PDB file of C-alpha atoms in Angstrom:
ATOM      1  CA  UNK A 291      47.980 123.811 108.437  1.00 87.00           C
ATOM      2  CA  UNK A 292      47.613 122.049 105.159  1.00 90.00           C
ATOM      3  CA  UNK A 293      47.427 118.334 105.866  1.00 88.00           C
ATOM      4  CA  UNK A 294      48.234 117.132 102.356  1.00 91.00           C
ATOM      5  CA  UNK A 295      50.965 118.145  99.652  1.00 95.00           C
ATOM      6  CA  UNK A 296      50.103 120.841  97.144  1.00 96.00           C
ATOM      7  CA  UNK A 297      51.108 120.075  93.626  1.00 97.00           C
ATOM      8  CA  UNK A 298      52.636 122.967  91.694  1.00 97.00           C
ATOM      9  CA  UNK A 299      51.620 123.245  88.121  1.00 96.00           C
ATOM     10  CA  UNK A 300      53.272 125.401  85.310  1.00 95.00           C
ATOM     11  CA  UNK A 301      51.262 126.430  82.157  1.00 92.00           C
ATOM     12  CA  UNK A 302      53.751 127.064  79.407  1.00 91.00           C
ATOM     13  CA  UNK A 303      53.239 129.471  76.579  1.00 87.00           C
ATOM     14  CA  UNK A 304      51.962 126.492  74.443  1.00 89.00           C
ATOM     15  CA  UNK A 305      49.043 126.159  76.727  1.00 85.00           C
ATOM     16  CA  UNK A 306      50.489 122.838  78.104  1.00 92.00           C
ATOM     17  CA  UNK A 307      50.301 122.163  82.073  1.00 93.00           C
ATOM     18  CA  UNK A 308      53.173 120.474  83.486  1.00 96.00           C
ATOM     19  CA  UNK A 309      54.327 119.132  87.036  1.00 97.00           C
ATOM     20  CA  UNK A 310      56.872 121.400  88.694  1.00 97.00           C
ATOM     21  CA  UNK A 311      57.069 119.879  92.234  1.00 97.00           C
ATOM     22  CA  UNK A 312      55.232 119.743  95.521  1.00 97.00           C
ATOM     23  CA  UNK A 313      54.817 122.037  98.563  1.00 97.00           C
ATOM     24  CA  UNK A 314      54.062 120.743 102.024  1.00 97.00           C
ATOM     25  CA  UNK A 315      54.133 122.078 105.531  1.00 96.00           C
ATOM     26  CA  UNK A 316      54.575 120.854 109.172  1.00 95.00           C
ATOM     27  CA  UNK A 317      55.222 122.730 112.394  1.00 93.00           C
ATOM     28  CA  UNK A 318      58.637 123.622 111.293  1.00 95.00           C
ATOM     29  CA  UNK A 319      57.598 125.382 108.156  1.00 95.00           C
ATOM     30  CA  UNK A 320      57.001 125.026 104.366  1.00 97.00           C
ATOM     31  CA  UNK A 321      58.994 122.837 102.130  1.00 97.00           C
ATOM     32  CA  UNK A 322      59.363 122.681  98.266  1.00 98.00           C
ATOM     33  CA  UNK A 323      60.829 119.714  96.122  1.00 97.00           C
ATOM     34  CA  UNK A 324      61.167 119.817  92.482  1.00 97.00           C
ATOM     35  CA  UNK A 325      59.552 117.114  90.431  1.00 97.00           C
ATOM     36  CA  UNK A 326      62.305 114.552  88.900  1.00 96.00           C
ATOM     37  CA  UNK A 327      60.822 114.853  85.402  1.00 96.00           C
ATOM     38  CA  UNK A 328      60.665 118.744  85.602  1.00 96.00           C
ATOM     39  CA  UNK A 329      64.445 118.653  86.491  1.00 97.00           C
ATOM     40  CA  UNK A 330      65.198 116.397  83.593  1.00 95.00           C
ATOM     41  CA  UNK A 331      63.153 118.398  80.868  1.00 93.00           C
ATOM     42  CA  UNK A 332      63.868 121.828  82.069  1.00 94.00           C
ATOM     43  CA  UNK A 333      67.313 123.689  82.400  1.00 91.00           C
ATOM     44  CA  UNK A 334      66.710 126.398  84.932  1.00 93.00           C
ATOM     45  CA  UNK A 335      64.963 127.042  88.446  1.00 95.00           C
ATOM     46  CA  UNK A 336      61.639 128.969  88.780  1.00 94.00           C
ATOM     47  CA  UNK A 337      63.664 131.318  91.193  1.00 94.00           C
ATOM     48  CA  UNK A 338      67.461 130.875  90.232  1.00 91.00           C
ATOM     49  CA  UNK A 339      68.537 133.139  93.308  1.00 90.00           C
ATOM     50  CA  UNK A 340      66.306 131.442  95.869  1.00 91.00           C
ATOM     51  CA  UNK A 341      65.500 127.773  94.822  1.00 95.00           C
ATOM     52  CA  UNK A 342      68.186 125.524  94.025  1.00 95.00           C
ATOM     53  CA  UNK A 343      67.684 123.645  90.759  1.00 96.00           C
ATOM     54  CA  UNK A 344      67.845 120.117  92.433  1.00 96.00           C
ATOM     55  CA  UNK A 345      65.914 117.157  94.012  1.00 95.00           C
ATOM     56  CA  UNK A 346      66.755 118.315  97.483  1.00 96.00           C
ATOM     57  CA  UNK A 347      63.867 119.525 100.037  1.00 96.00           C
ATOM     58  CA  UNK A 348      64.023 123.276 100.322  1.00 97.00           C
ATOM     59  CA  UNK A 349      62.710 124.978 103.161  1.00 97.00           C
ATOM     60  CA  UNK A 350      61.117 128.481 102.800  1.00 96.00           C
ATOM     61  CA  UNK A 351      62.314 131.325 104.907  1.00 94.00           C
ATOM     62  CA  UNK A 352      59.802 132.600 107.662  1.00 92.00           C
ATOM     63  CA  UNK A 353      60.059 136.089 106.172  1.00 91.00           C
ATOM     64  CA  UNK A 354      59.305 138.081 104.149  1.00 90.00           C
ATOM     65  CA  UNK A 355      56.733 136.033 102.245  1.00 90.00           C
ATOM     66  CA  UNK A 356      54.535 134.693 104.977  1.00 88.00           C
ATOM     67  CA  UNK A 357      56.688 131.546 105.351  1.00 94.00           C
ATOM     68  CA  UNK A 358      56.472 130.725 101.618  1.00 95.00           C
ATOM     69  CA  UNK A 359      59.173 130.764  98.930  1.00 96.00           C
ATOM     70  CA  UNK A 360      58.666 134.102  97.260  1.00 94.00           C
ATOM     71  CA  UNK A 361      58.202 132.723  93.658  1.00 95.00           C
ATOM     72  CA  UNK A 362      55.018 130.778  95.294  1.00 96.00           C
ATOM     73  CA  UNK A 363      54.160 133.866  97.439  1.00 93.00           C
ATOM     74  CA  UNK A 364      53.576 135.860  94.303  1.00 91.00           C
ATOM     75  CA  UNK A 365      50.724 133.627  93.492  1.00 90.00           C
ATOM     76  CA  UNK A 366      48.730 135.003  96.522  1.00 89.00           C
ATOM     77  CA  UNK A 367      46.402 138.015  96.183  1.00 83.00           C
ATOM     78  CA  UNK A 368      46.953 141.334  97.547  1.00 78.00           C
ATOM     79  CA  UNK A 369      44.882 144.238  98.264  1.00 77.00           C
ATOM     80  CA  UNK A 370      41.422 143.687  96.838  1.00 76.00           C
ATOM     81  CA  UNK A 371      41.961 140.038  96.195  1.00 78.00           C
ATOM     82  CA  UNK A 372      43.187 139.448  99.732  1.00 83.00           C
ATOM     83  CA  UNK A 373      40.153 141.312 101.210  1.00 82.00           C
ATOM     84  CA  UNK A 374      37.866 139.192  99.059  1.00 82.00           C
ATOM     85  CA  UNK A 375      39.398 136.009 100.150  1.00 86.00           C
ATOM     86  CA  UNK A 376      39.360 136.947 103.844  1.00 88.00           C
ATOM     87  CA  UNK A 377      35.686 137.755 103.383  1.00 85.00           C
ATOM     88  CA  UNK A 378      34.748 134.324 101.829  1.00 84.00           C
ATOM     89  CA  UNK A 379      36.959 132.499 104.598  1.00 90.00           C
ATOM     90  CA  UNK A 380      35.141 134.368 107.359  1.00 88.00           C
ATOM     91  CA  UNK A 381      31.830 133.589 105.690  1.00 85.00           C
ATOM     92  CA  UNK A 382      32.452 129.901 105.763  1.00 86.00           C
ATOM     93  CA  UNK A 383      33.501 130.007 109.350  1.00 90.00           C
ATOM     94  CA  UNK A 384      37.201 130.388 109.189  1.00 92.00           C
ATOM     95  CA  UNK A 385      39.298 132.708 111.008  1.00 94.00           C
ATOM     96  CA  UNK A 386      41.818 134.268 108.172  1.00 92.00           C
ATOM     97  CA  UNK A 387      44.481 134.748 111.013  1.00 92.00           C
ATOM     98  CA  UNK A 388      44.532 131.197 111.553  1.00 93.00           C
ATOM     99  CA  UNK A 389      44.707 130.009 107.759  1.00 94.00           C
ATOM    100  CA  UNK A 390      48.236 129.402 106.709  1.00 94.00           C
ATOM    101  CA  UNK A 391      49.656 130.962 103.505  1.00 94.00           C
ATOM    102  CA  UNK A 392      49.995 127.479 101.971  1.00 95.00           C
ATOM    103  CA  UNK A 393      46.197 126.808 102.659  1.00 95.00           C
ATOM    104  CA  UNK A 394      45.431 130.114 101.025  1.00 92.00           C
ATOM    105  CA  UNK A 395      47.259 128.752  97.926  1.00 93.00           C
ATOM    106  CA  UNK A 396      45.176 125.741  98.059  1.00 93.00           C
ATOM    107  CA  UNK A 397      41.960 127.933  97.828  1.00 89.00           C
ATOM    108  CA  UNK A 398      43.568 130.097  95.176  1.00 87.00           C
ATOM    109  CA  UNK A 399      44.276 126.779  93.131  1.00 88.00           C
ATOM    110  CA  UNK A 400      44.212 127.827  89.588  1.00 83.00           C
ATOM    111  CA  UNK A 401      42.496 131.294  89.913  1.00 78.00           C
ATOM    112  CA  UNK A 402      45.528 133.315  90.158  1.00 76.00           C
ATOM    113  CA  UNK A 403      47.674 135.570  88.063  1.00 72.00           C
ATOM    114  CA  UNK A 404      50.717 133.989  86.296  1.00 81.00           C
ATOM    115  CA  UNK A 405      51.841 130.810  84.878  1.00 89.00           C
ATOM    116  CA  UNK A 406      51.669 128.842  88.179  1.00 94.00           C
ATOM    117  CA  UNK A 407      48.745 127.158  89.446  1.00 93.00           C
ATOM    118  CA  UNK A 408      48.024 124.587  92.639  1.00 95.00           C
ATOM    119  CA  UNK A 409      46.245 121.273  92.977  1.00 95.00           C
ATOM    120  CA  UNK A 410      44.290 119.879  94.577  1.00 92.00           C
ATOM    121  CA  UNK A 411      42.262 123.116  94.858  1.00 87.00           C
ATOM    122  CA  UNK A 412      40.452 123.420  98.232  1.00 86.00           C
ATOM    123  CA  UNK A 413      36.667 124.245  97.606  1.00 80.00           C
ATOM    124  CA  UNK A 414      34.966 126.376 100.251  1.00 73.00           C
ATOM    125  CA  UNK A 415      31.608 126.328  98.620  1.00 59.00           C
ATOM    126  CA  UNK A 416      30.123 125.337  95.357  1.00 56.00           C
ATOM    127  CA  UNK A 417      31.239 127.735  92.707  1.00 56.00           C
ATOM    128  CA  UNK A 418      28.438 130.175  91.582  1.00 56.00           C
ATOM    129  CA  UNK A 419      26.974 129.221  88.164  1.00 56.00           C
ATOM    130  CA  UNK A 420      24.180 131.752  87.595  1.00 61.00           C
ATOM    131  CA  UNK A 421      24.820 134.591  85.142  1.00 62.00           C
ATOM    132  CA  UNK A 422      25.282 138.083  86.626  1.00 65.00           C
ATOM    133  CA  UNK A 423      25.607 141.116  84.551  1.00 67.00           C
ATOM    134  CA  UNK A 424      28.864 142.718  84.665  1.00 68.00           C
ATOM    135  CA  UNK A 425      27.355 146.084  85.534  1.00 69.00           C
ATOM    136  CA  UNK A 426      25.537 144.736  88.410  1.00 73.00           C
ATOM    137  CA  UNK A 427      28.685 142.751  89.667  1.00 73.00           C
ATOM    138  CA  UNK A 428      30.774 145.863  89.215  1.00 72.00           C
ATOM    139  CA  UNK A 429      28.271 147.984  91.356  1.00 74.00           C
ATOM    140  CA  UNK A 430      28.359 145.264  94.145  1.00 75.00           C
ATOM    141  CA  UNK A 431      32.277 145.335  94.049  1.00 75.00           C
ATOM    142  CA  UNK A 432      32.190 148.975  94.624  1.00 73.00           C
ATOM    143  CA  UNK A 433      29.804 148.636  97.376  1.00 74.00           C
ATOM    144  CA  UNK A 434      31.757 146.074  99.169  1.00 74.00           C
ATOM    145  CA  UNK A 435      34.877 148.408  98.636  1.00 75.00           C
ATOM    146  CA  UNK A 436      33.128 151.118 100.236  1.00 73.00           C
ATOM    147  CA  UNK A 437      31.946 148.977 103.334  1.00 75.00           C
ATOM    148  CA  UNK A 438      28.595 147.579 102.346  1.00 72.00           C
ATOM    149  CA  UNK A 439      28.707 143.831 102.467  1.00 74.00           C
ATOM    150  CA  UNK A 440      27.217 142.084  99.479  1.00 74.00           C
ATOM    151  CA  UNK A 441      25.603 138.594  99.067  1.00 71.00           C
ATOM    152  CA  UNK A 442      27.470 138.107  95.849  1.00 69.00           C
ATOM    153  CA  UNK A 443      30.833 137.907  97.523  1.00 68.00           C
ATOM    154  CA  UNK A 444      31.344 134.388  95.814  1.00 71.00           C
ATOM    155  CA  UNK A 445      30.933 135.882  92.519  1.00 67.00           C
ATOM    156  CA  UNK A 446      33.256 138.678  93.199  1.00 70.00           C
ATOM    157  CA  UNK A 447      35.857 136.275  94.708  1.00 68.00           C
ATOM    158  CA  UNK A 448      35.711 134.114  91.695  1.00 67.00           C
ATOM    159  CA  UNK A 449      36.016 136.784  89.194  1.00 63.00           C
ATOM    160  CA  UNK A 450      38.126 139.339  91.339  1.00 59.00           C
ATOM    161  CA  UNK A 451      41.622 140.186  89.939  1.00 55.00           C
ATOM    162  CA  UNK A 452      44.107 139.165  92.587  1.00 53.00           C
ATOM    163  CA  UNK A 453      46.436 142.281  92.354  1.00 56.00           C
ATOM    164  CA  UNK A 454      45.924 145.724  93.242  1.00 59.00           C
ATOM    165  CA  UNK A 455      44.013 147.722  95.818  1.00 59.00           C
ATOM    166  CA  UNK A 456      40.905 148.535  93.935  1.00 63.00           C
ATOM    167  CA  UNK A 457      37.982 146.447  92.682  1.00 69.00           C
ATOM    168  CA  UNK A 458      38.735 144.469  89.505  1.00 67.00           C
ATOM    169  CA  UNK A 459      36.834 141.833  87.608  1.00 67.00           C
ATOM    170  CA  UNK A 460      38.471 139.040  85.352  1.00 66.00           C
ATOM    171  CA  UNK A 461      36.373 138.607  82.271  1.00 67.00           C
ATOM    172  CA  UNK A 462      36.487 136.387  79.404  1.00 67.00           C
ATOM    173  CA  UNK A 463      35.666 137.617  75.615  1.00 64.00           C
ATOM    174  CA  UNK A 464      33.489 135.441  74.147  1.00 65.00           C
ATOM    175  CA  UNK A 465      33.201 134.594  70.410  1.00 69.00           C
ATOM    176  CA  UNK A 466      29.864 136.411  70.125  1.00 68.00           C
ATOM    177  CA  UNK A 467      31.613 139.572  71.637  1.00 63.00           C
ATOM    178  CA  UNK A 468      29.896 139.386  75.011  1.00 63.00           C
ATOM    179  CA  UNK A 469      31.876 139.070  78.215  1.00 63.00           C
ATOM    180  CA  UNK A 470      31.652 136.216  80.935  1.00 65.00           C
ATOM    181  CA  UNK A 471      33.218 136.030  84.309  1.00 63.00           C
ATOM    182  CA  UNK A 472      33.355 132.238  84.046  1.00 62.00           C
ATOM    183  CA  UNK A 473      37.129 131.436  84.422  1.00 55.00           C
ATOM    184  CA  UNK A 474      38.016 130.256  80.799  1.00 53.00           C
ATOM    185  CA  UNK A 475      41.270 130.237  79.657  1.00 50.00           C
ATOM    186  CA  UNK A 476      41.210 132.299  76.448  1.00 50.00           C
ATOM    187  CA  UNK A 477      40.888 135.819  75.665  1.00 52.00           C
ATOM    188  CA  UNK A 478      40.950 136.833  79.308  1.00 56.00           C
ATOM    189  CA  UNK A 479      40.547 140.636  80.207  1.00 56.00           C
ATOM    190  CA  UNK A 480      41.103 142.706  83.530  1.00 57.00           C
ATOM    191  CA  UNK A 481      38.451 145.372  84.335  1.00 58.00           C
ATOM    192  CA  UNK A 482      39.406 148.029  86.840  1.00 60.00           C
ATOM    193  CA  UNK A 483      36.436 149.629  88.357  1.00 57.00           C
ATOM    194  CA  UNK A 484      36.639 153.172  89.477  1.00 51.00           C
ATOM    195  CA  UNK A 485      33.780 155.179  91.209  1.00 52.00           C
ATOM    196  CA  UNK A 486      33.295 158.765  90.260  1.00 52.00           C
ATOM    197  CA  UNK A 487      31.070 161.449  91.400  1.00 48.00           C
ATOM    198  CA  UNK A 488      27.386 161.284  90.707  1.00 45.00           C
ATOM    199  CA  UNK A 489      27.416 157.525  90.419  1.00 50.00           C
ATOM    200  CA  UNK A 490      29.280 157.248  87.248  1.00 44.00           C
ATOM    201  CA  UNK A 491      31.625 154.314  86.728  1.00 48.00           C
ATOM    202  CA  UNK A 492      35.016 154.181  84.737  1.00 46.00           C
ATOM    203  CA  UNK A 493      36.244 150.655  83.603  1.00 49.00           C
ATOM    204  CA  UNK A 494      39.791 150.210  82.347  1.00 47.00           C
ATOM    205  CA  UNK A 495      40.194 147.082  80.478  1.00 49.00           C
ATOM    206  CA  UNK A 496      43.426 145.298  79.376  1.00 48.00           C
ATOM    207  CA  UNK A 497      44.374 141.757  78.416  1.00 48.00           C
ATOM    208  CA  UNK A 498      45.137 139.514  81.263  1.00 49.00           C
ATOM    209  CA  UNK A 499      48.408 138.311  79.733  1.00 46.00           C
ATOM    210  CA  UNK A 500      49.976 141.670  79.870  1.00 41.00           C
TER     211      UNK A 500
END
């Protein structure tokens, strides 16, 4: 159970990051409350059919989104991203089955698809800073996907795409034409990695904003 409230942030198309509200949990469930200033400056709810656009405290249903409101559950990884998160949790001594969905959001923090992010982010370990070639990281991703555990799991979790069932890497197109897996906020691309016969790799690339 997360002991402190989690602040929900929203990045607008202008790049400005604004406060949306706060999430908190106790033994009875997860609750959300809009930020007062957000209510004054915006004119609609994040989820018009499921979240009232008001200052009231709103409890999330137990199902079908792991006890979260659906709009926030969409920030959680699935498939490949969920597998990587569970691996990192276990490596750091946590039982994934005992980690709540809100605690998972805190671990994801700002490293998720979409306009929403969550603060403060829970750091399980120091973020990797050394450079790893994308080809090497891609090969380690395929090894992990096929059942061989890699020592680069933190790198994969940092760079791994949160959606889909197959290995992915989020990479930034730098001004010099090279790619970096450091989570910068411009020119982001998603690389989907496929393994074919005879050790050949196929990488499908698309802008992350699509």
